Amino acid sequence: MKPISEFALELLDELSQLFSDQERWDFVISSLQNMGFNALNMGCFSPSTGVIKWSRSSMTAEWLEEYSLGNYADEDPLLAQVTNGIESIYVKTEERAVSANSNKSIGLYNGLRASGYMHLFSLVVPCPGDEAKIVVLSSDRPDAEQIMTDQAREMRILATVIATNLGPETNEDAGKVVDLGPILASTRPLSKREQQVLALLSEGLRNDQISDLLGVKEITVRTHIKSARDKLGAPTREAALVRAVQMGLIAPEHYRKR
């Protein structure tokens, strides 16, 4: 196997000769497979609000359906990078399944492992303006942990090459890349009042302050929060805020200052 840094430079050189997103996605996925990476996830988001603008995945349709049905987005530590500011993460799913402290987290990591996504490396790459991209590479190679940890600098170079050369325009009929938007948004829609309450909550207002501002009883505010949590599959109000921001349901100005 060639060094990751050499592979990244070769990939960059080849991508400079391809001019459509579809061609580039196809080439990158095929090249990654030849290097022992079995999936690529990538998304573009606003660092100031955490709102995801677009996202794509080459993971299997079976796993993505399980991910959606299990409502795993709110437990996904890689997706959480969109709002928590962590730059890079390495995940060994077998170890995470053992140390997970919730049934949903255990289900997430066991599902990833069963689907062959044994090792994950994720990097957030800053882009011009209020924009960043997150790149997640997966592998089931026996030496993947060593590669992703000992060659972390080279993995960062590879992820950066991918982030700066791939865009959102893909043809799903090709079967290699799936739009993650519907999967991340697979929940019952929030009412306008529920969105309003969450937006005010994200700005640091207490239940009683929201009650006074909206002219409703405090128990009504609590009911709206509980309903929004249930719809978003969020165990806490903070998790509900993160999920709502990720899905673009709310984009509070002060959210990241909390």
Coordinates of C-alpha atoms in Angstrom, one line a residue:
M1 CA 0.0 0.0 0.0
K2 CA 1.4 3.4 -1.0
P3 CA 1.7 6.1 1.7
I4 CA -1.4 8.2 2.4
S5 CA 0.5 11.4 1.6
E6 CA 1.6 10.1 -1.8
F7 CA -2.0 8.9 -2.5
A8 CA -3.4 12.3 -1.6
L9 CA -1.0 14.1 -4.0
E10 CA -1.8 11.7 -6.8
L11 CA -5.5 12.2 -6.1
L12 CA -5.1 16.0 -6.2
D13 CA -3.3 15.8 -9.5
E14 CA -6.0 13.6 -11.1
L15 CA -8.8 15.7 -9.8
S16 CA -7.3 18.8 -11.4
Q17 CA -8.2 17.2 -14.8
L18 CA -11.8 16.5 -14.0
F19 CA -14.4 19.3 -14.2
S20 CA -17.7 18.0 -13.0
D21 CA -18.7 17.0 -9.4
Q22 CA -20.1 13.7 -10.7
E23 CA -16.8 12.7 -12.3
R24 CA -14.9 13.8 -9.3
W25 CA -17.1 11.9 -6.9
D26 CA -16.9 8.7 -9.0
F27 CA -13.1 9.0 -9.3
V28 CA -12.6 9.7 -5.6
I29 CA -14.8 6.8 -4.4
S30 CA -13.1 4.3 -6.8
S31 CA -9.7 5.6 -5.7
L32 CA -10.5 5.3 -2.0
Q33 CA -11.8 1.8 -2.5
N34 CA -8.5 0.8 -4.1
M35 CA -6.7 2.1 -1.0
G36 CA -8.9 0.2 1.4
F37 CA -11.5 2.8 2.3
N38 CA -15.0 1.5 2.1
A39 CA -17.1 4.7 2.4
L40 CA -17.0 8.5 2.2
N41 CA -19.4 10.9 3.9
M42 CA -19.1 14.6 3.3
G43 CA -21.2 17.7 4.1
C44 CA -21.0 21.4 3.8
F45 CA -22.2 23.6 6.7
S46 CA -22.2 27.1 8.3
P47 CA -19.8 27.2 11.3
S48 CA -21.7 30.2 12.7
T49 CA -25.1 28.4 12.9
G50 CA -24.3 24.7 12.4
V51 CA -26.9 24.6 9.6
I52 CA -26.0 21.8 7.1
K53 CA -26.2 23.1 3.5
W54 CA -25.7 19.7 1.7
S55 CA -24.4 16.3 2.6
R56 CA -23.6 13.1 0.6
S57 CA -22.6 9.5 1.5
S58 CA -21.3 6.4 -0.3
M59 CA -22.4 4.1 2.6
T60 CA -24.8 1.3 1.7
A61 CA -28.5 2.0 1.3
E62 CA -29.2 -0.7 3.9
W63 CA -27.1 1.0 6.6
L64 CA -28.4 4.5 5.8
E65 CA -31.9 3.2 6.2
E66 CA -31.0 1.6 9.5
Y67 CA -29.4 4.9 10.6
S68 CA -32.6 6.8 9.7
L69 CA -34.9 4.3 11.4
G70 CA -32.8 4.2 14.5
N71 CA -32.8 8.0 14.6
Y72 CA -29.0 7.9 15.2
A73 CA -28.2 11.4 14.1
D74 CA -28.5 12.9 17.5
E75 CA -26.0 10.3 18.9
D76 CA -23.5 10.6 16.1
P77 CA -20.3 12.1 17.4
L78 CA -19.1 12.9 13.8
L79 CA -22.3 14.8 12.9
A80 CA -21.9 16.6 16.3
Q81 CA -18.7 18.2 15.0
V82 CA -20.9 20.5 13.0
T83 CA -21.8 22.3 16.2
N84 CA -19.2 21.4 18.9
G85 CA -16.2 22.8 17.1
I86 CA -14.0 19.6 17.3
E87 CA -11.7 19.5 14.3
S88 CA -10.9 15.9 13.9
I89 CA -12.0 12.5 15.4
Y90 CA -10.9 8.9 15.1
V91 CA -13.6 6.3 16.0
K92 CA -13.1 2.6 16.4
T93 CA -16.7 1.4 16.4
E94 CA -16.0 -1.9 18.3
E95 CA -14.5 0.0 21.3
R96 CA -17.3 2.7 21.2
A97 CA -20.0 0.0 21.3
V98 CA -18.5 -1.3 24.5
S99 CA -18.1 2.1 26.2
A100 CA -21.4 3.6 25.0
N101 CA -23.7 4.8 27.8
S102 CA -27.1 4.6 26.0
N103 CA -29.0 2.0 24.0
K104 CA -29.1 4.3 21.0
S105 CA -25.3 4.8 21.0
I106 CA -24.8 1.1 21.3
G107 CA -27.2 0.5 18.4
L108 CA -25.3 3.1 16.3
Y109 CA -21.8 1.6 16.9
N110 CA -23.0 -2.0 16.6
G111 CA -24.8 -1.1 13.3
L112 CA -21.7 0.6 11.9
R113 CA -19.5 -2.4 12.8
A114 CA -22.0 -4.9 11.4
S115 CA -22.1 -2.9 8.1
G116 CA -18.3 -3.0 7.8
Y117 CA -17.6 0.5 9.0
M118 CA -15.1 -0.5 11.6
H119 CA -12.8 2.6 11.7
L120 CA -13.8 6.2 11.0
F121 CA -11.7 9.3 10.6
S122 CA -13.4 12.7 10.4
L123 CA -12.0 16.1 9.7
V124 CA -13.7 19.6 9.5
V125 CA -12.1 21.7 6.8
P126 CA -12.6 25.5 7.0
C127 CA -13.6 27.1 3.7
P128 CA -13.9 30.8 2.5
G129 CA -16.8 32.7 4.0
D130 CA -19.2 31.3 6.5
E131 CA -18.7 27.7 5.3
A132 CA -16.9 24.5 6.3
K133 CA -16.9 21.0 5.1
I134 CA -16.8 17.8 7.1
V135 CA -15.2 14.7 5.6
V136 CA -15.6 11.2 7.1
L137 CA -13.6 8.3 5.8
S138 CA -14.4 4.7 6.7
S139 CA -12.3 1.5 6.5
D140 CA -12.5 -2.1 7.5
R141 CA -8.8 -2.8 6.8
P142 CA -7.0 -4.7 9.7
D143 CA -4.4 -1.9 9.8
A144 CA -6.9 1.0 9.6
E145 CA -6.4 2.1 13.2
Q146 CA -2.7 2.4 12.7
I147 CA -3.1 4.3 9.5
M148 CA -5.7 6.7 10.9
T149 CA -3.8 7.4 14.1
D150 CA -0.1 7.1 13.2
Q151 CA -0.7 8.9 9.9
A152 CA -3.1 11.4 11.3
R153 CA -1.3 14.3 9.6
E154 CA -1.5 12.5 6.2
M155 CA -5.1 11.6 6.8
R156 CA -5.8 15.3 7.3
I157 CA -4.1 16.1 4.0
L158 CA -6.2 13.5 2.2
A159 CA -9.4 14.8 3.8
T160 CA -8.5 18.4 2.9
V161 CA -7.9 17.4 -0.8
I162 CA -11.3 15.7 -0.9
A163 CA -13.1 18.6 0.8
T164 CA -11.7 21.2 -1.5
N165 CA -12.4 19.3 -4.7
L166 CA -15.9 17.8 -4.3
G167 CA -19.2 19.6 -4.5
P168 CA -22.9 18.8 -4.1
E169 CA -23.9 18.1 -7.7
T170 CA -24.2 14.3 -8.0
N171 CA -26.4 11.9 -10.0
E172 CA -28.1 9.6 -7.5
D173 CA -29.0 7.3 -10.4
A174 CA -25.4 6.3 -10.5
G175 CA -25.9 4.5 -7.3
K176 CA -22.6 5.4 -5.6
V177 CA -23.6 8.6 -3.7
V178 CA -26.7 9.3 -1.7
D179 CA -28.1 12.6 -0.6
L180 CA -28.1 12.5 3.2
G181 CA -30.5 15.5 3.6
P182 CA -33.7 13.4 3.7
I183 CA -32.1 11.0 6.2
L184 CA -30.9 13.7 8.6
A185 CA -34.3 15.4 8.3
S186 CA -36.3 12.1 8.8
T187 CA -38.6 13.4 11.5
R188 CA -42.1 14.8 12.0
P189 CA -42.0 18.5 11.2
L190 CA -42.0 20.9 14.1
S191 CA -44.8 23.4 14.4
K192 CA -44.1 27.1 14.0
R193 CA -44.6 27.5 17.7
E194 CA -42.2 24.6 18.6
Q195 CA -39.6 26.2 16.3
Q196 CA -40.2 29.5 18.0
V197 CA -39.8 28.1 21.5
L198 CA -36.6 26.3 20.6
A199 CA -35.1 29.4 18.9
L200 CA -35.8 31.4 22.1
L201 CA -34.5 28.6 24.3
S202 CA -31.3 28.5 22.2
E203 CA -30.8 32.2 23.0
G204 CA -30.6 31.4 26.7
L205 CA -34.1 32.3 27.8
R206 CA -35.7 30.4 30.6
N207 CA -39.1 28.7 30.4
D208 CA -40.7 31.5 32.4
Q209 CA -39.1 34.2 30.2
I210 CA -40.3 32.5 27.0
S211 CA -43.8 32.2 28.6
D212 CA -43.9 36.0 29.3
L213 CA -42.5 36.9 25.9
L214 CA -45.1 34.7 24.0
G215 CA -48.0 35.4 26.3
V216 CA -48.6 31.8 27.1
K217 CA -48.5 29.7 30.3
E218 CA -45.2 28.2 31.3
I219 CA -46.7 24.7 31.2
T220 CA -47.5 25.4 27.5
V221 CA -43.8 26.2 26.9
R222 CA -42.8 22.9 28.6
T223 CA -45.3 21.1 26.4
H224 CA -43.9 22.6 23.2
I225 CA -40.3 21.6 24.3
K226 CA -41.4 18.1 25.1
S227 CA -43.2 17.7 21.8
A228 CA -40.2 19.1 19.9
R229 CA -37.9 16.6 21.7
D230 CA -40.1 13.7 20.9
K231 CA -40.3 14.7 17.2
L232 CA -36.5 15.1 17.0
G233 CA -35.8 11.9 18.9
A234 CA -33.7 14.0 21.4
P235 CA -33.2 12.8 25.0
T236 CA -32.5 16.3 26.3
R237 CA -33.4 19.9 25.3
E238 CA -29.8 20.6 24.4
A239 CA -29.8 17.6 22.1
A240 CA -33.0 18.9 20.6
L241 CA -31.4 22.2 19.9
V242 CA -28.4 20.6 18.3
R243 CA -30.6 18.4 16.1
A244 CA -32.8 21.3 15.1
V245 CA -29.8 23.4 14.1
Q246 CA -28.2 20.6 12.1
M247 CA -31.5 20.1 10.2
G248 CA -31.9 23.8 9.5
L249 CA -35.1 24.0 11.5
I250 CA -33.7 26.9 13.6
A251 CA -30.7 29.0 12.9
P252 CA -30.3 31.1 16.1
E253 CA -27.8 34.0 16.0
H254 CA -26.5 33.3 19.5
Y255 CA -26.5 29.5 19.5
R256 CA -22.8 29.0 19.3
K257 CA -22.1 31.6 22.0
R258 CA -23.9 29.6 24.7

